[in-house]
Amino acid sequence: MSARAEERFIASYLASLAEGFPGAFGLTDDCAEIAPLPGHAFVVKTDPVVEGVHFFADDAPEDLAWKALAVNVSDLAAKGARPVAYLMALTLPAQPEPKWMERFAAGLRQAQDAFGCVLIGGDTDCRPGPLSIAISVFGEVPAGRMVPRGGAVIGDHIYVSGALGGAALGLQLRLDPGRAAAWRLADGDRNQALQRYLRPEPKIGLRSSLQTYARTSMDISDGLLKDLDRMCRLTDVGANLELAALPLAGGVGAVLAADQSLGVQLITAGDDYEVLATVPPESAANFELTARRGGVSVRRIGHVVADAGTRLFDQSGTQIKLGPTGYDHFDVK
Amino acid sequence: MSARAEERFIASYLASLAEGFPGAFGLTDDCAEIAPLPGHAFVVKTDPVVEGVHFFADDAPEDLAWKALAVNVSDLAAKGARPVAYLMALTLPAQPEPKWMERFAAGLRQAQDAFGCVLIGGDTDCRPGPLSIAISVFGEVPAGRMVPRGGAVIGDHIYVSGALGGAALGLQLRLDPGRAAAWRLADGDRNQALQRYLRPEPKIGLRSSLQTYARTSMDISDGLLKDLDRMCRLTDVGANLELAALPLAGGVGAVLAADQSLGVQLITAGDDYEVLATVPPESAANFELTARRGGVSVRRIGHVVADAGTRLFDQSGTQIKLGPTGYDHFDVK
């Protein structure tokens, strides 16, 4: 593609996503200029999604685009930051068909409008290998007020937003649609699970409650237990969780009832992009109230304890045995 | 790799690169917090480098790391920005050997110390496919003062920093070492060319001169003619260049003397990461002076004209015929 063709490509599919942001220079410059509001700072993050790891080659381009932005915005949401802008490095195995690019850009448009941010720059390249979308996001917080991952204190309540297990169930159904019948899933639950895998919903409505009341927060990308363990280890504490308290995505309860081990696997498998937070007990009521006002359901699922490690208990108080849990970035063979 | 092993990986190889930057949280958080100085803004940019496109699989890991950061910092330098920080998404075909990672981290250390920035966050993933290093950089400018690509005015002097053609010559020698003898290159020139391909040097010393005196600026990543054409088209102008005025990297002059067509190909092939700027004639002397004070040589190579397109003239005033020039991101077959 010549320089002019490359410019036409950007102008045709991407430039409109930068409208209204002067520092993006209409995507005609190598760089963008961006500043936070006075007294504010940026929370920044990059998390690429790659074909064969985070999505399938034949997923709808609208969905890839949504997911690529959503997984990054999810981190901002967990930090109490307001999404502002993003850079995108798009690495393609071949020059895309116009129709594919139109649909991809339409998915980005839906996602950025939903999350309140704009594309301000990036890069497009072709090379042999899997499709990769590397987005870097910029969110805004009052300076020094990014909600940290580390700092959990013994006695803190542990909260999770939304519902767990839906993305992993969706992935299972994507890999083997026949399992929906085997698990006797209702059509609504099956469709919701598939949707949760394809279109995670960052919990941007939690901004105010996290900023004001949470001690620590992170998003769950690699699985509840693995991510909670990471959080707790930063202050040498542990966590006790109650299985019955965990909020379950549609269909996950049915699987759990039929096969507890498989159900727990779904719940802890990751990709749900919910928010995991610890809140001092005295702030719990206000945290729940402001979360509800922000349109996000949160559920207290356990509390922080002195014993290292994360334990899950059933309704009888018996500890559930856990295998290796969570998605590992390095598990590719 | 388990969560703990992944944390050890980050702690062992990368965390020391974030030292001294509180908002990086020692790379233990998903996100980083960063703010420009009061009255300043960030210039931001992402440009991934990928095995098989920007480097070879068997290049030294120190060199890959240097190049991955340098190509991004080069953009900041061209915008008159002071490098501050970067995010890195490292996508590996397999879990790296400890020795490889140590050397890669050592290369990052050399580069970030040379450019004055620190690692503040990122992501590490394994998946089948080529090694990819996607860095996003943050540079600081007085608010509203990023030097733009667009805005060249008829009569502006066109400047280029450093020397051209070295990276392309280095690539040719990398692909076919025997050509050094065929072109009768001195050992020093051969080694310098190989080095210029592996270790581009962003022209961060140009910051003050660009901010104060340049009308437009960009870095040359895709080749002098292609990038200059992009710059000029933003204000519907063109450029006349003099071949004899172009500053040539060591060895390129010898190739040019032996074969003008091949020499011009080297000079315009890209990857040199020099700065290309237009400067109003009345500011030219000050631009040159402040550049020299910043330790960067700049050369006036032509001027902006009304006629669209870029033309290159030899010493007799004859226009040199140019084929398709510059590196195209979409040219992979």
Tab-separated table of C-alpha atoms in Angstrom, chain A residues 241-246 248 253 256-257 260 264 299 301 311-321:
chain	number	residue	atom	x	y	z
A	241	LEU	CA	-14.758	-16.659	50.111
A	242	GLU	CA	-18.220	-18.194	50.276
A	243	LEU	CA	-19.329	-20.085	47.190
A	244	ALA	CA	-22.979	-19.311	47.909
A	245	ALA	CA	-22.250	-15.572	47.924
A	246	LEU	CA	-20.682	-15.500	44.481
A	248	LEU	CA	-23.303	-16.169	38.957
A	253	GLY	CA	-25.769	-21.902	38.347
A	256	LEU	CA	-22.681	-25.682	39.130
A	257	ALA	CA	-25.714	-27.634	40.331
A	260	GLN	CA	-19.682	-28.492	41.288
A	264	VAL	CA	-16.183	-23.691	40.111
A	299	ARG	CA	-21.855	-8.456	45.999
A	301	ILE	CA	-18.254	-12.469	48.600
A	311	ARG	CA	-10.028	-20.398	50.312
A	312	LEU	CA	-13.527	-21.107	49.050
A	313	PHE	CA	-16.153	-22.530	51.425
A	314	ASP	CA	-19.474	-24.194	50.662
A	315	GLN	CA	-22.710	-23.522	52.550
A	316	SER	CA	-21.869	-26.111	55.208
A	317	GLY	CA	-18.604	-24.325	55.929
A	318	THR	CA	-16.518	-27.011	54.272
A	319	GLN	CA	-13.512	-25.851	52.272
A	320	ILE	CA	-13.774	-26.712	48.567
A	321	LYS	CA	-10.668	-28.243	47.040
